[in-house]
């Protein structure tokens, strides 16, 4: 029986090619000359590759016809164990006459542990030559390849090559063993359809997750293919690359459907994930607080639920009908039920934590301490800036999403008073919907802050596009109308100053421009709180005590009628003082307050 692509080949020729199964190969022969001549003859007739799998006894186990670009190299599953050779050698043809082994051939030799891999060039109905490769000692658990020089088929050292197989069987058990730790980097292959910039960002995400990026490919399509995202032809090309480069994981730059993931894994033969899954994995690694870990788990389950892959409706026993009756639920339904239950439990725990956070925020609002939130694209330097302003010691790395959990620290203003500075998680393009819950705790800080400091990476070539992403996310959160200070960070590494109107150039790493930033924050907060003079009668010292508790008092004078204080107040505090002391107790200057006092002496109760 012939395997592979037999379409378009007449039946009589297929029957003739099937006679290769009857070839007589002696145990001490690597490949008889007449056998190789027949292989070349059939290859030129059909203009397709042919591979033959031969056992050590000389029996032809399998004959496969492949496309012109490559022949499918099958795992025969006949090896004695995973450390020894498979006891099968693969001899295949190359239409066009090139007898040299390709990278795919050598990768298959290592991966499938063939006794040997040989390629035969075929042109003008004749073999042009042959090249063989065998396995050598292992390095880090990977067998090395011993490559022979291309030869004429009439000069094949038959016995020597068969002896080389026996030597290879011993060599693969020698050398360095594979690393036992599970922290070895996965070899990743990246696939994008958007832009080279987006693909480079995906590479940084992959490296942040701990993967080693081996290769990247960008495909230009009007729209993704519904079945395989990249189309079957491109998928076949990626499959060859994965085999040649020993790829562990293929990462796509957009969200994949469950069907696309399943189809791609079947075609590529390796693990397939998308950008959202990758970001969720980074979040799972970096979440430190209990709330952060719960939110990430909820986002992961929310994303996985519609992507549980089985056999579709045929797996469901709940619909009834022929073929659906049987004992209990299917595995797919059990998984779905467990995930839904876990999601319910997670939401309940997260709601409890949000209620606690709301109480803390309410106490903070009662103290009326202004809140300034650092927002910006991931890896723009927000945590480094927080450390510079507060000496908080927050982890600051040159990696995407180095900070996940929100961090809040108190900062003293240059001319008195203080504010709370919040470091938030970085934004990123193509923000997945499944991550909204994982962002929630830190996004709330941006939504409820009094002032936003948008930190941009001045050294990035994509600084304008990144700032647009940040502004877009803030608008979607309903925080676009907040007062904003633009900051251009990493100016010490920038080749030029980006043209963002009003932006302050700084370097959080060196400290350049930090004083100007603090002055700008103070000015903005002053606009949110205005200074007023208040005469507080001694009989109503509670109001004065509260102003002191809230760190609002800038100056105070003691007079006969009461204490005259200069304080910073916002609209809410101003209204509270008016209700408690009356409108005439509050003025914009001490002179005005003194006049009010003379006109209505003793009138303020």
PDB file of C-alpha atoms in Angstrom, residues 89-287:
ATOM      1  CA  UNK A  89      16.529   3.792   7.926  1.00  0.00           C
ATOM      2  CA  UNK A  90      14.831   6.273   5.645  1.00  0.00           C
ATOM      3  CA  UNK A  91      15.927   6.558   1.997  1.00  0.00           C
ATOM      4  CA  UNK A  92      14.140   9.234   0.004  1.00  0.00           C
ATOM      5  CA  UNK A  93      14.504  11.098  -3.272  1.00  0.00           C
ATOM      6  CA  UNK A  94      14.919  14.747  -4.242  1.00  0.00           C
ATOM      7  CA  UNK A  95      13.456  15.662  -7.654  1.00  0.00           C
ATOM      8  CA  UNK A  96      15.659  18.150  -9.473  1.00  0.00           C
ATOM      9  CA  UNK A  97      18.878  16.258  -8.871  1.00  0.00           C
ATOM     10  CA  UNK A  98      20.116  17.723  -5.559  1.00  0.00           C
ATOM     11  CA  UNK A  99      21.365  14.774  -3.506  1.00  0.00           C
ATOM     12  CA  UNK A 100      22.224  16.804  -0.406  1.00  0.00           C
ATOM     13  CA  UNK A 101      20.284  16.274   2.796  1.00  0.00           C
ATOM     14  CA  UNK A 102      18.134  19.233   3.914  1.00  0.00           C
ATOM     15  CA  UNK A 103      17.736  20.681   7.395  1.00  0.00           C
ATOM     16  CA  UNK A 104      14.329  18.974   7.594  1.00  0.00           C
ATOM     17  CA  UNK A 105      15.949  15.629   6.796  1.00  0.00           C
ATOM     18  CA  UNK A 106      18.569  16.025   9.523  1.00  0.00           C
ATOM     19  CA  UNK A 107      15.989  17.222  12.064  1.00  0.00           C
ATOM     20  CA  UNK A 108      13.851  14.147  11.315  1.00  0.00           C
ATOM     21  CA  UNK A 109      16.897  11.931  11.775  1.00  0.00           C
ATOM     22  CA  UNK A 110      17.395  13.346  15.281  1.00  0.00           C
ATOM     23  CA  UNK A 111      13.735  13.546  16.251  1.00  0.00           C
ATOM     24  CA  UNK A 112      12.653  10.103  15.022  1.00  0.00           C
ATOM     25  CA  UNK A 113      16.015   8.468  15.792  1.00  0.00           C
ATOM     26  CA  UNK A 114      16.321   6.725  12.457  1.00  0.00           C
ATOM     27  CA  UNK A 115      19.207   4.321  11.933  1.00  0.00           C
ATOM     28  CA  UNK A 116      20.195   6.552   9.027  1.00  0.00           C
ATOM     29  CA  UNK A 117      18.807   9.198   6.734  1.00  0.00           C
ATOM     30  CA  UNK A 118      19.728   9.137   3.042  1.00  0.00           C
ATOM     31  CA  UNK A 119      18.708  11.353   0.143  1.00  0.00           C
ATOM     32  CA  UNK A 120      19.022  10.467  -3.541  1.00  0.00           C
ATOM     33  CA  UNK A 121      19.038  13.117  -6.255  1.00  0.00           C
ATOM     34  CA  UNK A 122      16.856  12.250  -9.268  1.00  0.00           C
ATOM     35  CA  UNK A 123      17.081  13.912 -12.680  1.00  0.00           C
ATOM     36  CA  UNK A 124      16.665  12.763 -16.311  1.00  0.00           C
ATOM     37  CA  UNK A 125      15.406   9.368 -15.120  1.00  0.00           C
ATOM     38  CA  UNK A 126      18.670   8.680 -13.251  1.00  0.00           C
ATOM     39  CA  UNK A 127      20.089   9.050  -9.727  1.00  0.00           C
ATOM     40  CA  UNK A 128      22.617  11.898  -9.536  1.00  0.00           C
ATOM     41  CA  UNK A 129      24.133  10.858  -6.216  1.00  0.00           C
ATOM     42  CA  UNK A 130      23.421   9.972  -2.592  1.00  0.00           C
ATOM     43  CA  UNK A 131      24.214  11.483   0.814  1.00  0.00           C
ATOM     44  CA  UNK A 132      23.748   9.735   4.152  1.00  0.00           C
ATOM     45  CA  UNK A 133      23.756  10.885   7.776  1.00  0.00           C
ATOM     46  CA  UNK A 134      23.973   8.989  11.074  1.00  0.00           C
ATOM     47  CA  UNK A 135      23.561   9.910  14.709  1.00  0.00           C
ATOM     48  CA  UNK A 136      26.492  10.630  17.029  1.00  0.00           C
ATOM     49  CA  UNK A 137      26.903  11.208  20.757  1.00  0.00           C
ATOM     50  CA  UNK A 138      24.388  13.323  22.628  1.00  0.00           C
ATOM     51  CA  UNK A 139      24.973  16.884  23.768  1.00  0.00           C
ATOM     52  CA  UNK A 140      22.489  18.114  26.369  1.00  0.00           C
ATOM     53  CA  UNK A 141      20.351  15.116  25.477  1.00  0.00           C
ATOM     54  CA  UNK A 142      20.288  15.905  21.736  1.00  0.00           C
ATOM     55  CA  UNK A 143      22.083  13.446  19.399  1.00  0.00           C
ATOM     56  CA  UNK A 144      24.558  15.096  17.072  1.00  0.00           C
ATOM     57  CA  UNK A 145      24.588  14.372  13.331  1.00  0.00           C
ATOM     58  CA  UNK A 146      27.463  12.714  11.475  1.00  0.00           C
ATOM     59  CA  UNK A 147      27.143  13.778   7.842  1.00  0.00           C
ATOM     60  CA  UNK A 148      28.792  11.821   5.047  1.00  0.00           C
ATOM     61  CA  UNK A 149      29.995  13.416   1.822  1.00  0.00           C
ATOM     62  CA  UNK A 150      27.717  13.083  -1.250  1.00  0.00           C
ATOM     63  CA  UNK A 151      28.739  10.099  -3.409  1.00  0.00           C
ATOM     64  CA  UNK A 152      27.867   8.432  -6.671  1.00  0.00           C
ATOM     65  CA  UNK A 153      25.494   5.531  -6.079  1.00  0.00           C
ATOM     66  CA  UNK A 154      28.160   3.281  -7.581  1.00  0.00           C
ATOM     67  CA  UNK A 155      30.600   4.163  -4.804  1.00  0.00           C
ATOM     68  CA  UNK A 156      28.404   3.534  -1.749  1.00  0.00           C
ATOM     69  CA  UNK A 157      30.447   1.831   0.999  1.00  0.00           C
ATOM     70  CA  UNK A 158      27.629  -0.627   1.735  1.00  0.00           C
ATOM     71  CA  UNK A 159      29.212  -2.518   4.658  1.00  0.00           C
ATOM     72  CA  UNK A 160      30.827   0.570   6.207  1.00  0.00           C
ATOM     73  CA  UNK A 161      27.482   2.399   6.274  1.00  0.00           C
ATOM     74  CA  UNK A 162      25.762  -0.611   7.828  1.00  0.00           C
ATOM     75  CA  UNK A 163      28.537  -0.757  10.443  1.00  0.00           C
ATOM     76  CA  UNK A 164      27.969   2.959  11.035  1.00  0.00           C
ATOM     77  CA  UNK A 165      24.384   2.149  12.023  1.00  0.00           C
ATOM     78  CA  UNK A 166      25.619  -0.268  14.703  1.00  0.00           C
ATOM     79  CA  UNK A 167      28.068   2.336  15.965  1.00  0.00           C
ATOM     80  CA  UNK A 168      25.312   4.971  16.028  1.00  0.00           C
ATOM     81  CA  UNK A 169      23.196   2.659  18.170  1.00  0.00           C
ATOM     82  CA  UNK A 170      25.937   2.802  20.815  1.00  0.00           C
ATOM     83  CA  UNK A 171      26.808   6.472  20.377  1.00  0.00           C
ATOM     84  CA  UNK A 172      23.315   7.783  21.143  1.00  0.00           C
ATOM     85  CA  UNK A 173      23.604   6.266  24.619  1.00  0.00           C
ATOM     86  CA  UNK A 174      26.790   8.221  25.280  1.00  0.00           C
ATOM     87  CA  UNK A 175      27.549  11.879  25.854  1.00  0.00           C
ATOM     88  CA  UNK A 176      25.706  14.539  27.861  1.00  0.00           C
ATOM     89  CA  UNK A 177      22.272  13.723  29.185  1.00  0.00           C
ATOM     90  CA  UNK A 178      19.364  16.104  28.811  1.00  0.00           C
ATOM     91  CA  UNK A 179      18.984  18.722  31.522  1.00  0.00           C
ATOM     92  CA  UNK A 180      16.722  17.414  34.241  1.00  0.00           C
ATOM     93  CA  UNK A 181      15.315  20.763  35.317  1.00  0.00           C
ATOM     94  CA  UNK A 182      11.941  21.776  33.946  1.00  0.00           C
ATOM     95  CA  UNK A 183      12.965  25.388  33.620  1.00  0.00           C
ATOM     96  CA  UNK A 184      14.604  24.927  30.232  1.00  0.00           C
ATOM     97  CA  UNK A 185      13.470  27.512  27.718  1.00  0.00           C
ATOM     98  CA  UNK A 186      10.914  26.391  25.163  1.00  0.00           C
ATOM     99  CA  UNK A 187      12.001  26.910  21.560  1.00  0.00           C
ATOM    100  CA  UNK A 188       9.372  29.227  20.095  1.00  0.00           C
ATOM    101  CA  UNK A 189       8.360  30.025  16.513  1.00  0.00           C
ATOM    102  CA  UNK A 190       6.376  33.262  16.126  1.00  0.00           C
ATOM    103  CA  UNK A 191       3.723  33.887  13.467  1.00  0.00           C
ATOM    104  CA  UNK A 192       2.151  37.290  12.783  1.00  0.00           C
ATOM    105  CA  UNK A 193      -0.142  38.905  10.265  1.00  0.00           C
ATOM    106  CA  UNK A 194      -0.224  42.506  11.514  1.00  0.00           C
ATOM    107  CA  UNK A 195       3.193  44.179  11.257  1.00  0.00           C
ATOM    108  CA  UNK A 196       6.855  43.598  11.975  1.00  0.00           C
ATOM    109  CA  UNK A 197       6.575  45.901  14.992  1.00  0.00           C
ATOM    110  CA  UNK A 198       3.783  43.805  16.481  1.00  0.00           C
ATOM    111  CA  UNK A 199       5.794  40.651  15.804  1.00  0.00           C
ATOM    112  CA  UNK A 200       8.822  42.112  17.594  1.00  0.00           C
ATOM    113  CA  UNK A 201       6.601  42.950  20.567  1.00  0.00           C
ATOM    114  CA  UNK A 202       5.350  39.355  20.538  1.00  0.00           C
ATOM    115  CA  UNK A 203       8.995  38.236  20.652  1.00  0.00           C
ATOM    116  CA  UNK A 204       9.552  40.342  23.777  1.00  0.00           C
ATOM    117  CA  UNK A 205       6.433  38.859  25.349  1.00  0.00           C
ATOM    118  CA  UNK A 206       7.688  35.356  24.573  1.00  0.00           C
ATOM    119  CA  UNK A 207      11.079  36.119  26.107  1.00  0.00           C
ATOM    120  CA  UNK A 208       9.355  37.584  29.184  1.00  0.00           C
ATOM    121  CA  UNK A 209       7.433  34.312  29.527  1.00  0.00           C
ATOM    122  CA  UNK A 210      10.729  32.412  29.444  1.00  0.00           C
ATOM    123  CA  UNK A 211      10.739  31.154  25.841  1.00  0.00           C
ATOM    124  CA  UNK A 212      13.652  31.232  23.419  1.00  0.00           C
ATOM    125  CA  UNK A 213      12.569  32.772  20.125  1.00  0.00           C
ATOM    126  CA  UNK A 214      14.130  30.723  17.314  1.00  0.00           C
ATOM    127  CA  UNK A 215      12.302  32.048  14.264  1.00  0.00           C
ATOM    128  CA  UNK A 216       9.665  34.608  13.238  1.00  0.00           C
ATOM    129  CA  UNK A 217       7.496  34.806  10.147  1.00  0.00           C
ATOM    130  CA  UNK A 218       5.140  37.555   8.969  1.00  0.00           C
ATOM    131  CA  UNK A 219       2.398  36.712   6.491  1.00  0.00           C
ATOM    132  CA  UNK A 220       0.423  39.295   4.554  1.00  0.00           C
ATOM    133  CA  UNK A 221      -3.218  38.316   4.136  1.00  0.00           C
ATOM    134  CA  UNK A 222      -6.388  40.332   3.664  1.00  0.00           C
ATOM    135  CA  UNK A 223      -8.008  38.364   6.484  1.00  0.00           C
ATOM    136  CA  UNK A 224      -7.148  35.278   8.556  1.00  0.00           C
ATOM    137  CA  UNK A 225      -8.081  31.843   7.268  1.00  0.00           C
ATOM    138  CA  UNK A 226     -11.023  30.439   9.200  1.00  0.00           C
ATOM    139  CA  UNK A 227      -9.531  26.966   9.575  1.00  0.00           C
ATOM    140  CA  UNK A 228      -5.819  27.545  10.105  1.00  0.00           C
ATOM    141  CA  UNK A 229      -5.430  31.352  10.440  1.00  0.00           C
ATOM    142  CA  UNK A 230      -2.519  31.361   7.955  1.00  0.00           C
ATOM    143  CA  UNK A 231      -3.877  29.020   5.274  1.00  0.00           C
ATOM    144  CA  UNK A 232      -2.944  25.402   4.602  1.00  0.00           C
ATOM    145  CA  UNK A 233       0.039  26.226   2.376  1.00  0.00           C
ATOM    146  CA  UNK A 234       1.663  28.503   4.945  1.00  0.00           C
ATOM    147  CA  UNK A 235       0.842  25.985   7.685  1.00  0.00           C
ATOM    148  CA  UNK A 236       2.734  23.293   5.758  1.00  0.00           C
ATOM    149  CA  UNK A 237       5.708  25.641   5.411  1.00  0.00           C
ATOM    150  CA  UNK A 238       5.673  26.370   9.152  1.00  0.00           C
ATOM    151  CA  UNK A 239       5.444  22.620   9.874  1.00  0.00           C
ATOM    152  CA  UNK A 240       8.663  22.059   7.911  1.00  0.00           C
ATOM    153  CA  UNK A 241      10.380  24.886   9.784  1.00  0.00           C
ATOM    154  CA  UNK A 242       9.242  23.446  13.118  1.00  0.00           C
ATOM    155  CA  UNK A 243      10.707  20.072  12.198  1.00  0.00           C
ATOM    156  CA  UNK A 244      13.990  21.538  10.957  1.00  0.00           C
ATOM    157  CA  UNK A 245      14.442  23.886  13.939  1.00  0.00           C
ATOM    158  CA  UNK A 246      13.271  21.534  16.737  1.00  0.00           C
ATOM    159  CA  UNK A 247      10.467  23.937  17.694  1.00  0.00           C
ATOM    160  CA  UNK A 248       8.485  23.246  20.876  1.00  0.00           C
ATOM    161  CA  UNK A 249       5.799  25.942  20.624  1.00  0.00           C
ATOM    162  CA  UNK A 250       4.302  28.074  17.855  1.00  0.00           C
ATOM    163  CA  UNK A 251       2.914  31.417  19.071  1.00  0.00           C
ATOM    164  CA  UNK A 252       0.442  33.402  16.970  1.00  0.00           C
ATOM    165  CA  UNK A 253       0.146  37.190  17.272  1.00  0.00           C
ATOM    166  CA  UNK A 254      -3.673  37.229  17.410  1.00  0.00           C
ATOM    167  CA  UNK A 255      -6.421  35.334  19.164  1.00  0.00           C
ATOM    168  CA  UNK A 256      -7.123  31.884  17.731  1.00  0.00           C
ATOM    169  CA  UNK A 257     -10.422  30.059  17.894  1.00  0.00           C
ATOM    170  CA  UNK A 258     -10.562  26.618  19.439  1.00  0.00           C
ATOM    171  CA  UNK A 259     -10.955  25.052  15.996  1.00  0.00           C
ATOM    172  CA  UNK A 260      -7.960  26.950  14.615  1.00  0.00           C
ATOM    173  CA  UNK A 261      -5.812  25.855  17.545  1.00  0.00           C
ATOM    174  CA  UNK A 262      -6.837  22.222  17.100  1.00  0.00           C
ATOM    175  CA  UNK A 263      -6.267  22.271  13.329  1.00  0.00           C
ATOM    176  CA  UNK A 264      -2.878  23.945  13.661  1.00  0.00           C
ATOM    177  CA  UNK A 265      -1.657  21.515  16.317  1.00  0.00           C
ATOM    178  CA  UNK A 266      -2.655  18.619  14.060  1.00  0.00           C
ATOM    179  CA  UNK A 267      -0.815  20.162  11.101  1.00  0.00           C
ATOM    180  CA  UNK A 268       2.291  21.422  12.907  1.00  0.00           C
ATOM    181  CA  UNK A 269       2.726  18.600  15.392  1.00  0.00           C
ATOM    182  CA  UNK A 270       3.716  20.994  18.218  1.00  0.00           C
ATOM    183  CA  UNK A 271       1.978  23.045  20.887  1.00  0.00           C
ATOM    184  CA  UNK A 272       0.120  26.086  19.529  1.00  0.00           C
ATOM    185  CA  UNK A 273      -0.829  29.140  21.619  1.00  0.00           C
ATOM    186  CA  UNK A 274      -1.949  32.679  20.805  1.00  0.00           C
ATOM    187  CA  UNK A 275      -1.050  36.153  22.063  1.00  0.00           C
ATOM    188  CA  UNK A 276      -3.772  36.175  24.730  1.00  0.00           C
ATOM    189  CA  UNK A 277      -2.684  32.833  26.182  1.00  0.00           C
ATOM    190  CA  UNK A 278       0.897  34.099  26.255  1.00  0.00           C
ATOM    191  CA  UNK A 279      -0.025  37.287  28.139  1.00  0.00           C
ATOM    192  CA  UNK A 280      -2.154  35.314  30.582  1.00  0.00           C
ATOM    193  CA  UNK A 281       0.833  33.050  31.218  1.00  0.00           C
ATOM    194  CA  UNK A 282       3.006  36.087  31.983  1.00  0.00           C
ATOM    195  CA  UNK A 283       0.342  37.390  34.347  1.00  0.00           C
ATOM    196  CA  UNK A 284       0.204  34.001  36.089  1.00  0.00           C
ATOM    197  CA  UNK A 285       3.988  34.088  36.582  1.00  0.00           C
ATOM    198  CA  UNK A 286       4.143  37.648  37.885  1.00  0.00           C
ATOM    199  CA  UNK A 287       1.009  38.085  40.018  1.00  0.00           C
TER     200      UNK A 287
END
